[in-house]
Amino acid sequence: MRQVLADFSVSISELKKNPSSLLSQACGSPIAVLNHNKPAAYFIPADTYEAMMEMIEDYELGKLVEERHGERAEAVAVSLDDL
């Protein structure tokens, strides 16, 4: 059985009735959309999605920084005046 990663859950038919009301009731928290009592999707407010995407981007940039830090010995010194 799959774990439901939300404090709120609704069926697909409940979601169809009034999605904006569900978002209001959840107060920004994700809502698990269930199909036959299994999570089929997660319904989240746009602000929450945007924050998640920023966190993912920051994580990916952090990994890139770590990777490039390991290549520091291969770096070429450049003067700002030369640029």
Short mmCIF file of the C-alpha atoms (twelve columns), coordinates in Angstrom:
data_MODEL
# 
_entry.id   MODEL 
# 
loop_
_atom_site.group_PDB 
_atom_site.id 
_atom_site.type_symbol 
_atom_site.label_atom_id 
_atom_site.label_alt_id 
_atom_site.label_comp_id 
_atom_site.label_asym_id 
_atom_site.label_seq_id 
_atom_site.Cartn_x 
_atom_site.Cartn_y 
_atom_site.Cartn_z 
_atom_site.pdbx_PDB_model_num 
ATOM 1  C CA . MET A 1  0.000   0.000  0.000   1 
ATOM 2  C CA . ARG A 2  1.286   3.461  -0.918  1 
ATOM 3  C CA . GLN A 3  1.796   6.040  1.805   1 
ATOM 4  C CA . VAL A 4  -0.357  9.185  1.684   1 
ATOM 5  C CA . LEU A 5  1.974   12.179 2.061   1 
ATOM 6  C CA . ALA A 6  -0.650  14.743 3.052   1 
ATOM 7  C CA . ASP A 7  -2.769  15.621 6.069   1 
ATOM 8  C CA . PHE A 8  -5.846  16.057 3.865   1 
ATOM 9  C CA . SER A 9  -7.296  13.673 1.309   1 
ATOM 10 C CA . VAL A 10 -10.270 13.697 -1.062  1 
ATOM 11 C CA . SER A 11 -11.674 11.514 -3.771  1 
ATOM 12 C CA . ILE A 12 -11.507 12.603 -7.389  1 
ATOM 13 C CA . SER A 13 -15.276 13.179 -7.394  1 
ATOM 14 C CA . GLU A 14 -15.015 15.437 -4.318  1 
ATOM 15 C CA . LEU A 15 -12.243 17.401 -6.024  1 
ATOM 16 C CA . LYS A 16 -14.419 17.987 -9.082  1 
ATOM 17 C CA . LYS A 17 -17.228 19.522 -6.983  1 
ATOM 18 C CA . ASN A 18 -15.379 22.507 -5.546  1 
ATOM 19 C CA . PRO A 19 -11.569 22.577 -5.841  1 
ATOM 20 C CA . SER A 20 -11.139 26.159 -4.607  1 
ATOM 21 C CA . SER A 21 -13.051 25.359 -1.415  1 
ATOM 22 C CA . LEU A 22 -10.745 22.412 -0.761  1 
ATOM 23 C CA . LEU A 23 -7.682  24.622 -1.152  1 
ATOM 24 C CA . SER A 24 -9.141  27.092 1.345   1 
ATOM 25 C CA . GLN A 25 -9.895  24.356 3.860   1 
ATOM 26 C CA . ALA A 26 -6.383  22.914 3.584   1 
ATOM 27 C CA . CYS A 27 -4.785  26.326 4.321   1 
ATOM 28 C CA . GLY A 28 -1.875  25.822 1.936   1 
ATOM 29 C CA . SER A 29 -1.215  22.190 2.775   1 
ATOM 30 C CA . PRO A 30 -1.153  19.546 0.054   1 
ATOM 31 C CA . ILE A 31 -4.282  17.488 -0.544  1 
ATOM 32 C CA . ALA A 32 -3.964  13.851 -1.588  1 
ATOM 33 C CA . VAL A 33 -6.390  13.011 -4.385  1 
ATOM 34 C CA . LEU A 34 -7.407  9.388  -3.989  1 
ATOM 35 C CA . ASN A 35 -8.589  6.951  -6.616  1 
ATOM 36 C CA . HIS A 36 -9.853  3.667  -5.116  1 
ATOM 37 C CA . ASN A 37 -8.295  4.755  -1.787  1 
ATOM 38 C CA . LYS A 38 -4.828  5.096  -3.305  1 
ATOM 39 C CA . PRO A 39 -3.062  8.424  -3.967  1 
ATOM 40 C CA . ALA A 40 -3.451  9.332  -7.633  1 
ATOM 41 C CA . ALA A 41 -2.208  12.928 -7.375  1 
ATOM 42 C CA . TYR A 42 -1.489  15.750 -4.968  1 
ATOM 43 C CA . PHE A 43 -3.364  19.038 -5.201  1 
ATOM 44 C CA . ILE A 44 -1.374  22.014 -3.919  1 
ATOM 45 C CA . PRO A 45 -1.746  25.798 -4.070  1 
ATOM 46 C CA . ALA A 46 0.325   27.651 -6.666  1 
ATOM 47 C CA . ASP A 47 2.386   29.399 -3.945  1 
ATOM 48 C CA . THR A 48 3.336   26.043 -2.417  1 
ATOM 49 C CA . TYR A 49 4.295   24.636 -5.825  1 
ATOM 50 C CA . GLU A 50 6.421   27.689 -6.622  1 
ATOM 51 C CA . ALA A 51 8.207   27.412 -3.262  1 
ATOM 52 C CA . MET A 52 8.873   23.717 -3.904  1 
ATOM 53 C CA . MET A 53 10.310  24.468 -7.335  1 
ATOM 54 C CA . GLU A 54 12.617  27.130 -5.831  1 
ATOM 55 C CA . MET A 55 13.830  24.629 -3.220  1 
ATOM 56 C CA . ILE A 56 14.541  22.044 -5.916  1 
ATOM 57 C CA . GLU A 57 16.416  24.619 -7.990  1 
ATOM 58 C CA . ASP A 58 18.473  25.680 -4.941  1 
ATOM 59 C CA . TYR A 59 19.300  22.035 -4.232  1 
ATOM 60 C CA . GLU A 60 20.409  21.437 -7.819  1 
ATOM 61 C CA . LEU A 61 22.544  24.592 -7.776  1 
ATOM 62 C CA . GLY A 62 24.122  23.432 -4.509  1 
ATOM 63 C CA . LYS A 63 25.053  20.112 -6.082  1 
ATOM 64 C CA . LEU A 64 26.585  21.962 -9.052  1 
ATOM 65 C CA . VAL A 65 28.634  24.152 -6.685  1 
ATOM 66 C CA . GLU A 66 29.902  21.059 -4.844  1 
ATOM 67 C CA . GLU A 67 30.810  19.401 -8.146  1 
ATOM 68 C CA . ARG A 68 32.669  22.441 -9.400  1 
ATOM 69 C CA . HIS A 69 34.394  22.942 -6.058  1 
ATOM 70 C CA . GLY A 70 35.940  19.515 -6.600  1 
ATOM 71 C CA . GLU A 71 37.315  20.743 -9.941  1 
ATOM 72 C CA . ARG A 72 38.948  23.768 -8.333  1 
ATOM 73 C CA . ALA A 73 42.473  22.464 -8.965  1 
ATOM 74 C CA . GLU A 74 41.796  22.585 -12.713 1 
ATOM 75 C CA . ALA A 75 40.624  26.232 -12.617 1 
ATOM 76 C CA . VAL A 76 42.484  28.895 -14.548 1 
ATOM 77 C CA . ALA A 77 43.299  32.133 -12.702 1 
ATOM 78 C CA . VAL A 78 41.919  35.208 -14.460 1 
ATOM 79 C CA . SER A 79 42.306  38.857 -13.519 1 
ATOM 80 C CA . LEU A 80 39.130  40.926 -13.449 1 
ATOM 81 C CA . ASP A 81 40.981  43.550 -15.470 1 
ATOM 82 C CA . ASP A 82 41.500  40.981 -18.248 1 
ATOM 83 C CA . LEU A 83 37.763  40.476 -18.542 1 
# 
